[in-house]
PDB file of C-alpha atoms in Angstrom:
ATOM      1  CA  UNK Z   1     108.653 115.681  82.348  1.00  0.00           C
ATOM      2  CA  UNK Z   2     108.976 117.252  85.811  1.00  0.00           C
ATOM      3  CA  UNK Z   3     108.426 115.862  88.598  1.00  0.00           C
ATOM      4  CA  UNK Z   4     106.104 116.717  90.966  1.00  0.00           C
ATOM      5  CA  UNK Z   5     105.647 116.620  95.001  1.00  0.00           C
ATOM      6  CA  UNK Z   6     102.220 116.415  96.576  1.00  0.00           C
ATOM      7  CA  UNK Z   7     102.425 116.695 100.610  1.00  0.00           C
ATOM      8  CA  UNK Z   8      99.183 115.353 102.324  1.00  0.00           C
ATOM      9  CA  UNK Z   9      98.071 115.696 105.854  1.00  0.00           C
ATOM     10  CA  UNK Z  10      95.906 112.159 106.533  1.00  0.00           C
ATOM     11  CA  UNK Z  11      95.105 110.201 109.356  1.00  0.00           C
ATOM     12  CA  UNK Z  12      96.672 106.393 109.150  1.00  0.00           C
ATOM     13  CA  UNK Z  13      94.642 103.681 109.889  1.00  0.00           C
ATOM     14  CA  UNK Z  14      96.291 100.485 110.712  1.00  0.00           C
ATOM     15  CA  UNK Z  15      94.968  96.800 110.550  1.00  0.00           C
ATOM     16  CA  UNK Z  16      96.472  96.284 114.183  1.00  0.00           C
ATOM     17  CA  UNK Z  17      98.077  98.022 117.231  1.00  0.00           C
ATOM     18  CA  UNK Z  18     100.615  95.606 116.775  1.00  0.00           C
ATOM     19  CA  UNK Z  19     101.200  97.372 113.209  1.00  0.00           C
ATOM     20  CA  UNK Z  20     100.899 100.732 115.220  1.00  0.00           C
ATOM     21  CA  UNK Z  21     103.538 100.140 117.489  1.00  0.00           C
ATOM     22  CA  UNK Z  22     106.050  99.043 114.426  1.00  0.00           C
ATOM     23  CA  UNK Z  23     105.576 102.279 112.780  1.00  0.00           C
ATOM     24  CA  UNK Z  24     106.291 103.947 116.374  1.00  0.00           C
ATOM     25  CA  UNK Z  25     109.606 102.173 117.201  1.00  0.00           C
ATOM     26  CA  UNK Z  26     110.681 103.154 113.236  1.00  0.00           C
ATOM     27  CA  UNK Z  27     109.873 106.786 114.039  1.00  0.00           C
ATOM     28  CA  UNK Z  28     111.663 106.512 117.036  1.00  0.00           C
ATOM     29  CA  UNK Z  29     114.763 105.004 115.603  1.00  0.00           C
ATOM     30  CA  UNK Z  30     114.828 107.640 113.078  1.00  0.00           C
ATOM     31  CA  UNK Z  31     114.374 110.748 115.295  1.00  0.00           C
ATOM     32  CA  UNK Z  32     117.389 108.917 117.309  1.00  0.00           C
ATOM     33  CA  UNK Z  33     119.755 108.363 114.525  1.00  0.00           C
ATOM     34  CA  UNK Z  34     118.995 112.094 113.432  1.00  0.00           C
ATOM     35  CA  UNK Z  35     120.121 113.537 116.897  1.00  0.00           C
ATOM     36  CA  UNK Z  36     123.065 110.908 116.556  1.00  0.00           C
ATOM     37  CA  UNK Z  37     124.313 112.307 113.390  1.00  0.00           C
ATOM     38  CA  UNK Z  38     123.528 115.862 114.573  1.00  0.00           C
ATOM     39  CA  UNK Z  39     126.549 116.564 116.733  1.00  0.00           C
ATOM     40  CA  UNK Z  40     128.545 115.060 114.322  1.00  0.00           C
ATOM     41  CA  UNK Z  41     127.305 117.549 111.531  1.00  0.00           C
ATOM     42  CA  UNK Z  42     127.564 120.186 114.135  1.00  0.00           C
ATOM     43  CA  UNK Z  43     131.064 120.154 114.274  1.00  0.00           C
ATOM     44  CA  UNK Z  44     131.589 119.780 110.398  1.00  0.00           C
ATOM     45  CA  UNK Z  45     132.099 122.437 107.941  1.00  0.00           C
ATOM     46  CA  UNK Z  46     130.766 120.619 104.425  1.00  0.00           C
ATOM     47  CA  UNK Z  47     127.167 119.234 103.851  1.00  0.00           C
ATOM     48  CA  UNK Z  48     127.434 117.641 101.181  1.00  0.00           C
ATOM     49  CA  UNK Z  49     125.482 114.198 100.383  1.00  0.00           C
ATOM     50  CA  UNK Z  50     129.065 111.878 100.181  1.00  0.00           C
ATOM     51  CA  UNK Z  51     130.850 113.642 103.223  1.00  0.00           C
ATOM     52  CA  UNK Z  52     128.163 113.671 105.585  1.00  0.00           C
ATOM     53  CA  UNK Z  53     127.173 110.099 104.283  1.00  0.00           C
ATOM     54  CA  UNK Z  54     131.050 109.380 105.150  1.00  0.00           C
ATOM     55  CA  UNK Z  55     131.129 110.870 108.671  1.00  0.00           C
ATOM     56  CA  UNK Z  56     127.755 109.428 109.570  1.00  0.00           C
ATOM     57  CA  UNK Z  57     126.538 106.141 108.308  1.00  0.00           C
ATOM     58  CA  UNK Z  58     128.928 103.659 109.613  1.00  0.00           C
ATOM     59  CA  UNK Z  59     129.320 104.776 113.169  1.00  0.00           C
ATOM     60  CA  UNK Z  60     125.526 105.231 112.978  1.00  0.00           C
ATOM     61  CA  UNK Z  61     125.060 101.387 111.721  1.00  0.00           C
ATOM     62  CA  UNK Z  62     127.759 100.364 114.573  1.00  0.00           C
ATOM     63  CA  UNK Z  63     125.085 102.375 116.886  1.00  0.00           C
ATOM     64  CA  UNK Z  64     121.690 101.163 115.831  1.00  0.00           C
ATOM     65  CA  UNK Z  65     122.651  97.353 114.143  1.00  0.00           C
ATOM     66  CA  UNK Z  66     118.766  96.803 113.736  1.00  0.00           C
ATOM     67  CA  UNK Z  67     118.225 100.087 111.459  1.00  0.00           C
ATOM     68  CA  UNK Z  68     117.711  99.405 108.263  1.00  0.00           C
ATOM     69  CA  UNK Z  69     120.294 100.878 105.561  1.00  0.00           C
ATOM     70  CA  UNK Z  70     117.595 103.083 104.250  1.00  0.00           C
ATOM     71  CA  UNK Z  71     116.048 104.624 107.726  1.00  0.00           C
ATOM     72  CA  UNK Z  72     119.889 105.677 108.225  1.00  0.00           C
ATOM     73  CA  UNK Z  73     120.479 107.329 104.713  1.00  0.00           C
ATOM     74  CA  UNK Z  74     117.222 109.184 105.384  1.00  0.00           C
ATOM     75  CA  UNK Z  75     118.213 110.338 108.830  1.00  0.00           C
ATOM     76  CA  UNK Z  76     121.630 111.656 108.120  1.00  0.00           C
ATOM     77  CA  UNK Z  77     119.768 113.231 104.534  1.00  0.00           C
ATOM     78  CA  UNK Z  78     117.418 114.939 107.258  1.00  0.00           C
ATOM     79  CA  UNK Z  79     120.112 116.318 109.452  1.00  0.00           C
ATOM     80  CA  UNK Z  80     121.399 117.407 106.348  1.00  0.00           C
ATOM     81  CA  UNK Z  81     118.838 119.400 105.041  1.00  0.00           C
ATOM     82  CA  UNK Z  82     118.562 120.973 108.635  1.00  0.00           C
ATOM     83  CA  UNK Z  83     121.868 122.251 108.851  1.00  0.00           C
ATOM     84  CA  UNK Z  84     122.169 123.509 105.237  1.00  0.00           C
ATOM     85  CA  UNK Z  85     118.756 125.090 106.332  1.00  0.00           C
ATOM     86  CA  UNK Z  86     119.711 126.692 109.314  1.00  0.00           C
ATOM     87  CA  UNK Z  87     123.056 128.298 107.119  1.00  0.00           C
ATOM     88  CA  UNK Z  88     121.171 129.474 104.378  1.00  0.00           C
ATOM     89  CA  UNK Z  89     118.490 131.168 106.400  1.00  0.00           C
ATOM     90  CA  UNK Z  90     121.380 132.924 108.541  1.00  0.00           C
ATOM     91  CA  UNK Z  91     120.510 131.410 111.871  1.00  0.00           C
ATOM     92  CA  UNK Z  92     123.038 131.373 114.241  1.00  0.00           C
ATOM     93  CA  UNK Z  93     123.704 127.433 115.943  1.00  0.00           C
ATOM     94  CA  UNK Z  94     124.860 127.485 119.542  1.00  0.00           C
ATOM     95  CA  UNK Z  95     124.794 123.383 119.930  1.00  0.00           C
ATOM     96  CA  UNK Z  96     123.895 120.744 117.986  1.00  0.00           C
ATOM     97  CA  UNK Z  97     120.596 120.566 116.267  1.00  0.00           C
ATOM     98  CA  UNK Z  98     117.959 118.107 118.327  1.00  0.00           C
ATOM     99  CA  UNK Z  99     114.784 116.976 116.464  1.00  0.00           C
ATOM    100  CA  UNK Z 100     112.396 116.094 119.554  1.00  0.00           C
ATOM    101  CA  UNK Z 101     109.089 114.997 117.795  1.00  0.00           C
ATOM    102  CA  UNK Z 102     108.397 111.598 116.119  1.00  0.00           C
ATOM    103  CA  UNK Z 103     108.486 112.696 111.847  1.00  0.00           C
ATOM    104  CA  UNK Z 104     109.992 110.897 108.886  1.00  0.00           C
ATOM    105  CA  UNK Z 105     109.495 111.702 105.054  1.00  0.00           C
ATOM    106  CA  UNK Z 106     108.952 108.752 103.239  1.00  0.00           C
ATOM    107  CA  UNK Z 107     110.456 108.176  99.807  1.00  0.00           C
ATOM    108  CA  UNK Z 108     109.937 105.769  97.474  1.00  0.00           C
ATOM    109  CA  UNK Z 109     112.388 103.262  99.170  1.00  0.00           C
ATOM    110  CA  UNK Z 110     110.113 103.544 102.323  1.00  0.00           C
ATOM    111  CA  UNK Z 111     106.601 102.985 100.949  1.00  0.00           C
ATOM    112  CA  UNK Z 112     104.488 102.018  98.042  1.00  0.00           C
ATOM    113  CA  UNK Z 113     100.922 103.195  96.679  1.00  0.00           C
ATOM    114  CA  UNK Z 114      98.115 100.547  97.116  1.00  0.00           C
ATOM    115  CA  UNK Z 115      94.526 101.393  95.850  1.00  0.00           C
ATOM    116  CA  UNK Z 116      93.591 102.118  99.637  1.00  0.00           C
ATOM    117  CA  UNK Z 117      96.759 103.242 101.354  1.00  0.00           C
ATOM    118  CA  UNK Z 118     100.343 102.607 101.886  1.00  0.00           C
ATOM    119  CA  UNK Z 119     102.567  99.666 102.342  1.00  0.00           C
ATOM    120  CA  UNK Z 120     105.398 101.391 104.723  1.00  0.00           C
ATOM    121  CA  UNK Z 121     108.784 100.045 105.784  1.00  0.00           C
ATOM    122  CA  UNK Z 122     109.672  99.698 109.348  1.00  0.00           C
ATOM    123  CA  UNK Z 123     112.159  97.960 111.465  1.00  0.00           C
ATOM    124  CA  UNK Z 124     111.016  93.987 110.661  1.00  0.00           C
ATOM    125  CA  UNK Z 125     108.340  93.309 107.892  1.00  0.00           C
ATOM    126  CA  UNK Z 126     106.204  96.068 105.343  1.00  0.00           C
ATOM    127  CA  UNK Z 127     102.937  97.042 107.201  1.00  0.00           C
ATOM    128  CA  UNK Z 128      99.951  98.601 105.231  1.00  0.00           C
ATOM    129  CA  UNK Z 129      98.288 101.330 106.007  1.00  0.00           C
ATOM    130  CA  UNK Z 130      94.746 102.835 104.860  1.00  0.00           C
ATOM    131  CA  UNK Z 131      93.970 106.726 104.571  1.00  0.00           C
ATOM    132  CA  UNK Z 132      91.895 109.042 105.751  1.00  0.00           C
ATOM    133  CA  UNK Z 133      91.734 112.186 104.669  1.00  0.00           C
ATOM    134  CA  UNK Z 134      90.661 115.390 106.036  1.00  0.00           C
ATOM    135  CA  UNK Z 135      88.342 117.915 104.615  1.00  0.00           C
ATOM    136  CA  UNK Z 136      89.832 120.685 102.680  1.00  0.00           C
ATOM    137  CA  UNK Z 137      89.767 124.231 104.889  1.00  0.00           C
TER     138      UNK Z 137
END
């Protein structure tokens, strides 16, 4: 069976600002791990999963001790794709790749499905999340 991706655009409702301000320091700490591992991927010639994983995760865990295993896999993974994108689209990369607004994709080691929402991961505890979704164009 294949497997399928469905992207949504929603707006997340938390139970508290408190909750709010978790998800923003997790965003944050993934946007700066990404333009940590960026110069480093910059200056290398392979993208593949192991050898960037090599180059980037430990001096990126000796950076950011409070990020999660996960949140750093996903930010060098990011980088990743954004070099191997820039190279196979032809663009031409005069410094180091710098991802300015607050974005992660969420796998299924970052969140799980409740019947209202999401439980997502961020830097100390699972917070959930309820959905609202916006009317179809």
């Amino acid at each position: 069976m294949e497997e399928q991706t469905i992207t949504l655009k929603t707006k997340l409702i938390f139970n508290s600002n408190e909750d709010r301000q978790s998800i923003i320091r997790f965003l944050e700490l993934e946007r700066d791990i990404f333009n940590f591992c960026s110069p480093i991927l910059y200056n290398s010639s392979s993208y593949g999963t192991s050898h960037v994983h090599k180059l980037c995760y430990y001096p990126a865990k000796s950076q950011f001790p409070q990020a999660k295993s996960q949140l750093i896999i996903k930010a060098e993974s990011t980088c990743k794709e954004a070099y191997k994108s820039f190279r196979s689209n032809k663009h031409k990369i005069n410094q180091p790749i710098t991802k300015k607004r607050l974005s992660c994709r969420y796998d299924q080691r970052l969140y799980s499905k409740t019947e209202t929402g999401f439980k997502l991961t961020t830097l100390s505890k699972r917070i959930s999340a309820d959905l609202v979704f916006y009317d179809k164009l």
